[in-house]
């Protein structure tokens, strides 16, 4: 067993892909787009922008109604399926989110964010084998996000794949050495492999990295107690 994770995985993945980058080539769009360039190819640019604005504003009911109307006209609009999946996630409707995101992944198979968000949704549903495959697809397309490596590591840890979890967390820390969540999962990966000294060192490092986070202190205290 291992301690409680720092945060909800799918919420963290949504935060990563929303509000972080602006498309410079879309100067008239006042909102941030979660897929870096997908909307540029949309034949219904105005509707796409309106849907994105509704998502950013948290107007999910209106967004869902408009998205369904849009998809009735354009069922192959993968970016709208993706946005609809995110909307369902934000509402906690995991089954509906998975269905929309699976459709998006078929239409946007070369987009790493789609696979990452789908993986996080599957993890939340307890479908960790499927989540592992989707994380692999995402990382094969884009290996630049420490957060995705860390979430893949946590999913591997939940599957009992401890050496794989160690590798994923190590990649996360190579990209972002101060990432407490990756260090925390790495500590449990070491613990599961019987590498007690390395596990203790990793737990202590978590405490250094997240001194203001009570949950981190509690997790570290629990981990140290378990290790004796």
mmCIF file of C-alpha atoms in Angstrom:
data_model
loop_
_atom_site.group_PDB
_atom_site.id
_atom_site.type_symbol
_atom_site.label_atom_id
_atom_site.label_comp_id
_atom_site.label_asym_id
_atom_site.label_seq_id
_atom_site.Cartn_x
_atom_site.Cartn_y
_atom_site.Cartn_z
ATOM 1 C CA UNK A 1 0.000 0.000 0.000
ATOM 2 C CA UNK A 2 1.074 3.579 -0.420
ATOM 3 C CA UNK A 3 -0.098 6.931 0.865
ATOM 4 C CA UNK A 4 -2.767 9.247 -0.435
ATOM 5 C CA UNK A 5 -1.721 11.123 -3.600
ATOM 6 C CA UNK A 6 -1.163 14.857 -3.449
ATOM 7 C CA UNK A 7 -3.962 15.734 -5.853
ATOM 8 C CA UNK A 8 -6.670 14.401 -8.121
ATOM 9 C CA UNK A 9 -4.908 13.241 -11.269
ATOM 10 C CA UNK A 10 -7.490 14.309 -13.831
ATOM 11 C CA UNK A 11 -7.848 17.749 -12.258
ATOM 12 C CA UNK A 12 -4.075 18.182 -12.364
ATOM 13 C CA UNK A 13 -3.939 17.149 -16.022
ATOM 14 C CA UNK A 14 -6.703 19.597 -16.935
ATOM 15 C CA UNK A 15 -4.812 22.367 -15.141
ATOM 16 C CA UNK A 16 -1.695 21.494 -17.123
ATOM 17 C CA UNK A 17 -3.401 21.804 -20.505
ATOM 18 C CA UNK A 18 -5.614 24.811 -19.760
ATOM 19 C CA UNK A 19 -4.493 28.354 -19.106
ATOM 20 C CA UNK A 20 -0.815 27.694 -19.733
ATOM 21 C CA UNK A 21 -0.143 28.685 -23.343
ATOM 22 C CA UNK A 22 -1.672 31.163 -25.742
ATOM 23 C CA UNK A 23 -1.683 30.542 -29.471
ATOM 24 C CA UNK A 24 0.195 33.527 -30.868
ATOM 25 C CA UNK A 25 -1.276 32.908 -34.299
ATOM 26 C CA UNK A 26 -4.799 33.300 -32.903
ATOM 27 C CA UNK A 27 -4.557 36.959 -31.793
ATOM 28 C CA UNK A 28 -8.307 37.628 -31.782
ATOM 29 C CA UNK A 29 -9.096 34.765 -29.435
ATOM 30 C CA UNK A 30 -9.237 36.056 -25.838
ATOM 31 C CA UNK A 31 -9.041 32.646 -24.194
ATOM 32 C CA UNK A 32 -6.402 30.014 -23.718
ATOM 33 C CA UNK A 33 -6.691 26.873 -25.800
ATOM 34 C CA UNK A 34 -5.959 23.449 -24.316
ATOM 35 C CA UNK A 35 -4.765 21.899 -27.563
ATOM 36 C CA UNK A 36 -1.849 23.753 -29.063
ATOM 37 C CA UNK A 37 -3.023 24.271 -32.604
ATOM 38 C CA UNK A 38 -5.951 21.903 -33.124
ATOM 39 C CA UNK A 39 -8.518 24.686 -33.322
ATOM 40 C CA UNK A 40 -6.594 26.334 -36.152
ATOM 41 C CA UNK A 41 -7.985 23.701 -38.509
ATOM 42 C CA UNK A 42 -11.601 23.936 -37.364
ATOM 43 C CA UNK A 43 -14.077 24.859 -40.115
ATOM 44 C CA UNK A 44 -16.291 26.448 -37.475
ATOM 45 C CA UNK A 45 -13.764 28.760 -35.862
ATOM 46 C CA UNK A 46 -16.305 31.084 -34.260
ATOM 47 C CA UNK A 47 -18.193 28.201 -32.615
ATOM 48 C CA UNK A 48 -14.926 26.671 -31.427
ATOM 49 C CA UNK A 49 -13.904 29.925 -29.786
ATOM 50 C CA UNK A 50 -17.315 30.321 -28.175
ATOM 51 C CA UNK A 51 -17.171 26.780 -26.763
ATOM 52 C CA UNK A 52 -13.713 27.387 -25.376
ATOM 53 C CA UNK A 53 -14.842 30.634 -23.762
ATOM 54 C CA UNK A 54 -17.761 28.802 -22.117
ATOM 55 C CA UNK A 55 -15.394 26.170 -20.778
ATOM 56 C CA UNK A 56 -13.048 28.742 -19.295
ATOM 57 C CA UNK A 57 -16.030 30.503 -17.703
ATOM 58 C CA UNK A 58 -17.350 27.249 -16.226
ATOM 59 C CA UNK A 59 -20.663 27.430 -18.112
ATOM 60 C CA UNK A 60 -20.805 23.687 -18.620
ATOM 61 C CA UNK A 61 -24.525 23.196 -19.229
ATOM 62 C CA UNK A 62 -24.587 25.774 -22.000
ATOM 63 C CA UNK A 63 -21.364 24.382 -23.421
ATOM 64 C CA UNK A 64 -22.710 20.832 -23.547
ATOM 65 C CA UNK A 65 -25.871 21.913 -25.389
ATOM 66 C CA UNK A 66 -23.891 23.932 -27.926
ATOM 67 C CA UNK A 67 -21.297 21.175 -28.386
ATOM 68 C CA UNK A 68 -23.996 18.596 -29.058
ATOM 69 C CA UNK A 69 -25.519 20.872 -31.682
ATOM 70 C CA UNK A 70 -22.095 21.425 -33.214
ATOM 71 C CA UNK A 71 -21.339 17.684 -33.305
ATOM 72 C CA UNK A 72 -24.669 16.932 -34.962
ATOM 73 C CA UNK A 73 -23.400 19.033 -37.878
ATOM 74 C CA UNK A 74 -19.752 18.019 -37.663
ATOM 75 C CA UNK A 75 -19.366 14.618 -35.934
ATOM 76 C CA UNK A 76 -15.717 14.346 -36.954
ATOM 77 C CA UNK A 77 -14.703 17.504 -35.043
ATOM 78 C CA UNK A 78 -12.253 15.856 -32.676
ATOM 79 C CA UNK A 79 -11.408 19.075 -30.862
ATOM 80 C CA UNK A 80 -15.051 19.445 -29.827
ATOM 81 C CA UNK A 81 -15.208 15.871 -28.543
ATOM 82 C CA UNK A 82 -12.076 16.647 -26.551
ATOM 83 C CA UNK A 83 -13.553 19.799 -25.089
ATOM 84 C CA UNK A 84 -16.790 17.984 -24.292
ATOM 85 C CA UNK A 85 -14.792 15.272 -22.512
ATOM 86 C CA UNK A 86 -13.059 17.908 -20.414
ATOM 87 C CA UNK A 87 -16.438 19.418 -19.600
ATOM 88 C CA UNK A 88 -17.765 16.086 -18.367
ATOM 89 C CA UNK A 89 -14.616 15.640 -16.284
ATOM 90 C CA UNK A 90 -15.066 19.046 -14.711
ATOM 91 C CA UNK A 91 -18.605 17.949 -13.758
ATOM 92 C CA UNK A 92 -17.375 14.633 -12.353
ATOM 93 C CA UNK A 93 -19.189 12.637 -15.076
ATOM 94 C CA UNK A 94 -16.379 10.175 -15.618
ATOM 95 C CA UNK A 95 -18.155 7.613 -17.794
ATOM 96 C CA UNK A 96 -19.431 10.275 -20.185
ATOM 97 C CA UNK A 97 -15.989 11.898 -20.181
ATOM 98 C CA UNK A 98 -14.312 8.631 -21.121
ATOM 99 C CA UNK A 99 -16.675 8.099 -24.057
ATOM 100 C CA UNK A 100 -16.106 11.613 -25.408
ATOM 101 C CA UNK A 101 -12.356 11.418 -24.898
ATOM 102 C CA UNK A 102 -12.130 8.015 -26.579
ATOM 103 C CA UNK A 103 -13.904 9.501 -29.593
ATOM 104 C CA UNK A 104 -11.479 12.436 -29.516
ATOM 105 C CA UNK A 105 -8.486 10.090 -29.345
ATOM 106 C CA UNK A 106 -9.622 8.325 -32.524
ATOM 107 C CA UNK A 107 -9.949 11.626 -34.374
ATOM 108 C CA UNK A 108 -6.887 13.337 -32.875
ATOM 109 C CA UNK A 109 -4.532 10.413 -32.479
ATOM 110 C CA UNK A 110 -1.432 12.599 -32.873
ATOM 111 C CA UNK A 111 -2.301 14.942 -29.999
ATOM 112 C CA UNK A 112 -0.557 14.155 -26.709
ATOM 113 C CA UNK A 113 -2.985 16.154 -24.493
ATOM 114 C CA UNK A 114 -5.925 14.036 -25.639
ATOM 115 C CA UNK A 115 -4.171 10.829 -24.583
ATOM 116 C CA UNK A 116 -3.065 12.322 -21.251
ATOM 117 C CA UNK A 117 -6.538 13.525 -20.287
ATOM 118 C CA UNK A 118 -8.057 10.200 -21.364
ATOM 119 C CA UNK A 119 -5.447 8.350 -19.282
ATOM 120 C CA UNK A 120 -6.240 10.440 -16.221
ATOM 121 C CA UNK A 121 -9.963 9.776 -16.700
ATOM 122 C CA UNK A 122 -9.348 6.038 -17.002
ATOM 123 C CA UNK A 123 -7.204 6.111 -13.871
ATOM 124 C CA UNK A 124 -10.045 7.800 -11.979
ATOM 125 C CA UNK A 125 -12.375 5.018 -13.161
ATOM 126 C CA UNK A 126 -9.931 2.371 -11.929
ATOM 127 C CA UNK A 127 -9.059 1.329 -15.487
ATOM 128 C CA UNK A 128 -5.332 1.493 -14.862
ATOM 129 C CA UNK A 129 -4.183 -0.908 -17.573
ATOM 130 C CA UNK A 130 -5.946 1.215 -20.181
ATOM 131 C CA UNK A 131 -4.575 4.364 -18.533
ATOM 132 C CA UNK A 132 -1.032 2.978 -18.772
ATOM 133 C CA UNK A 133 -1.399 2.464 -22.513
ATOM 134 C CA UNK A 134 -2.734 5.975 -22.988
ATOM 135 C CA UNK A 135 0.050 7.526 -20.926
ATOM 136 C CA UNK A 136 2.539 5.669 -23.114
ATOM 137 C CA UNK A 137 0.887 7.066 -26.246
ATOM 138 C CA UNK A 138 0.967 10.580 -24.822
ATOM 139 C CA UNK A 139 4.603 10.403 -23.763
ATOM 140 C CA UNK A 140 5.634 8.972 -27.129
ATOM 141 C CA UNK A 141 4.131 12.072 -28.741
ATOM 142 C CA UNK A 142 5.368 14.634 -26.205
ATOM 143 C CA UNK A 143 7.825 13.809 -23.432
ATOM 144 C CA UNK A 144 8.361 17.389 -22.265
ATOM 145 C CA UNK A 145 5.850 17.551 -19.388
ATOM 146 C CA UNK A 146 7.113 16.427 -15.982
ATOM 147 C CA UNK A 147 3.537 16.259 -14.712
ATOM 148 C CA UNK A 148 2.578 13.575 -17.235
ATOM 149 C CA UNK A 149 5.636 11.472 -16.378
ATOM 150 C CA UNK A 150 4.679 11.786 -12.697
ATOM 151 C CA UNK A 151 1.061 10.765 -13.307
ATOM 152 C CA UNK A 152 2.225 7.815 -15.402
ATOM 153 C CA UNK A 153 4.481 6.854 -12.502
ATOM 154 C CA UNK A 154 1.650 6.995 -10.037
ATOM 155 C CA UNK A 155 -0.539 4.883 -12.312
ATOM 156 C CA UNK A 156 2.284 2.322 -12.633
ATOM 157 C CA UNK A 157 2.648 2.295 -8.856
ATOM 158 C CA UNK A 158 -1.067 1.567 -8.491
ATOM 159 C CA UNK A 159 -0.616 -1.336 -10.922
ATOM 160 C CA UNK A 160 2.238 -2.749 -8.873
ATOM 161 C CA UNK A 161 4.789 -2.025 -11.622
ATOM 162 C CA UNK A 162 7.387 -0.636 -9.270
ATOM 163 C CA UNK A 163 10.451 -0.520 -11.523
ATOM 164 C CA UNK A 164 8.342 1.152 -14.209
ATOM 165 C CA UNK A 165 7.059 3.653 -11.646
ATOM 166 C CA UNK A 166 10.652 4.377 -10.649
ATOM 167 C CA UNK A 167 11.586 5.073 -14.271
ATOM 168 C CA UNK A 168 8.613 7.368 -14.876
ATOM 169 C CA UNK A 169 9.199 9.324 -11.672
ATOM 170 C CA UNK A 170 12.882 9.583 -12.487
ATOM 171 C CA UNK A 171 12.022 11.112 -15.860
ATOM 172 C CA UNK A 172 9.677 13.573 -14.148
ATOM 173 C CA UNK A 173 12.404 14.612 -11.727
ATOM 174 C CA UNK A 174 14.949 14.952 -14.526
ATOM 175 C CA UNK A 175 12.633 17.530 -16.084
ATOM 176 C CA UNK A 176 11.564 19.146 -12.793
ATOM 177 C CA UNK A 177 13.902 18.278 -9.906
ATOM 178 C CA UNK A 178 11.760 20.058 -7.341
ATOM 179 C CA UNK A 179 8.548 18.153 -8.092
ATOM 180 C CA UNK A 180 7.308 16.881 -4.738
ATOM 181 C CA UNK A 181 4.644 14.564 -6.147
ATOM 182 C CA UNK A 182 7.148 12.672 -8.308
ATOM 183 C CA UNK A 183 9.554 12.399 -5.377
ATOM 184 C CA UNK A 184 6.721 11.137 -3.183
ATOM 185 C CA UNK A 185 5.757 8.403 -5.637
ATOM 186 C CA UNK A 186 9.412 7.517 -6.128
ATOM 187 C CA UNK A 187 9.727 7.000 -2.375
ATOM 188 C CA UNK A 188 6.933 4.430 -2.481
ATOM 189 C CA UNK A 189 8.420 2.768 -5.567
ATOM 190 C CA UNK A 190 11.671 2.321 -3.651
ATOM 191 C CA UNK A 191 9.768 1.071 -0.609
ATOM 192 C CA UNK A 192 7.915 -1.547 -2.667
ATOM 193 C CA UNK A 193 11.239 -2.839 -3.976
ATOM 194 C CA UNK A 194 12.689 -3.146 -0.471
ATOM 195 C CA UNK A 195 15.150 -0.315 -1.031
ATOM 196 C CA UNK A 196 14.650 1.176 2.418
ATOM 197 C CA UNK A 197 17.529 3.649 2.564
ATOM 198 C CA UNK A 198 16.596 5.139 -0.814
ATOM 199 C CA UNK A 199 12.965 5.296 0.222
ATOM 200 C CA UNK A 200 13.785 7.127 3.450
ATOM 201 C CA UNK A 201 15.949 9.610 1.572
ATOM 202 C CA UNK A 202 13.171 10.219 -0.935
ATOM 203 C CA UNK A 203 10.573 10.778 1.805
ATOM 204 C CA UNK A 204 12.846 13.297 3.504
ATOM 205 C CA UNK A 205 13.318 15.049 0.179
ATOM 206 C CA UNK A 206 9.526 15.364 -0.154
ATOM 207 C CA UNK A 207 9.414 17.109 3.205
ATOM 208 C CA UNK A 208 12.070 19.555 2.018
ATOM 209 C CA UNK A 209 10.270 20.231 -1.242
ATOM 210 C CA UNK A 210 6.801 20.798 0.236
ATOM 211 C CA UNK A 211 7.312 22.285 3.716
ATOM 212 C CA UNK A 212 4.112 24.321 3.545
ATOM 213 C CA UNK A 213 1.875 21.476 2.409
ATOM 214 C CA UNK A 214 0.313 19.677 5.375
ATOM 215 C CA UNK A 215 -0.637 16.691 3.236
ATOM 216 C CA UNK A 216 2.996 16.249 2.239
ATOM 217 C CA UNK A 217 4.091 16.234 5.888
ATOM 218 C CA UNK A 218 1.388 13.726 6.785
ATOM 219 C CA UNK A 219 2.322 11.473 3.890
ATOM 220 C CA UNK A 220 6.010 11.623 4.764
ATOM 221 C CA UNK A 221 5.312 10.927 8.436
ATOM 222 C CA UNK A 222 3.187 7.931 7.469
ATOM 223 C CA UNK A 223 5.820 6.680 5.066
ATOM 224 C CA UNK A 224 8.595 6.984 7.625
ATOM 225 C CA UNK A 225 6.447 5.285 10.250
ATOM 226 C CA UNK A 226 5.741 2.384 7.892
ATOM 227 C CA UNK A 227 9.437 2.027 7.206
ATOM 228 C CA UNK A 228 10.301 2.145 10.870
#
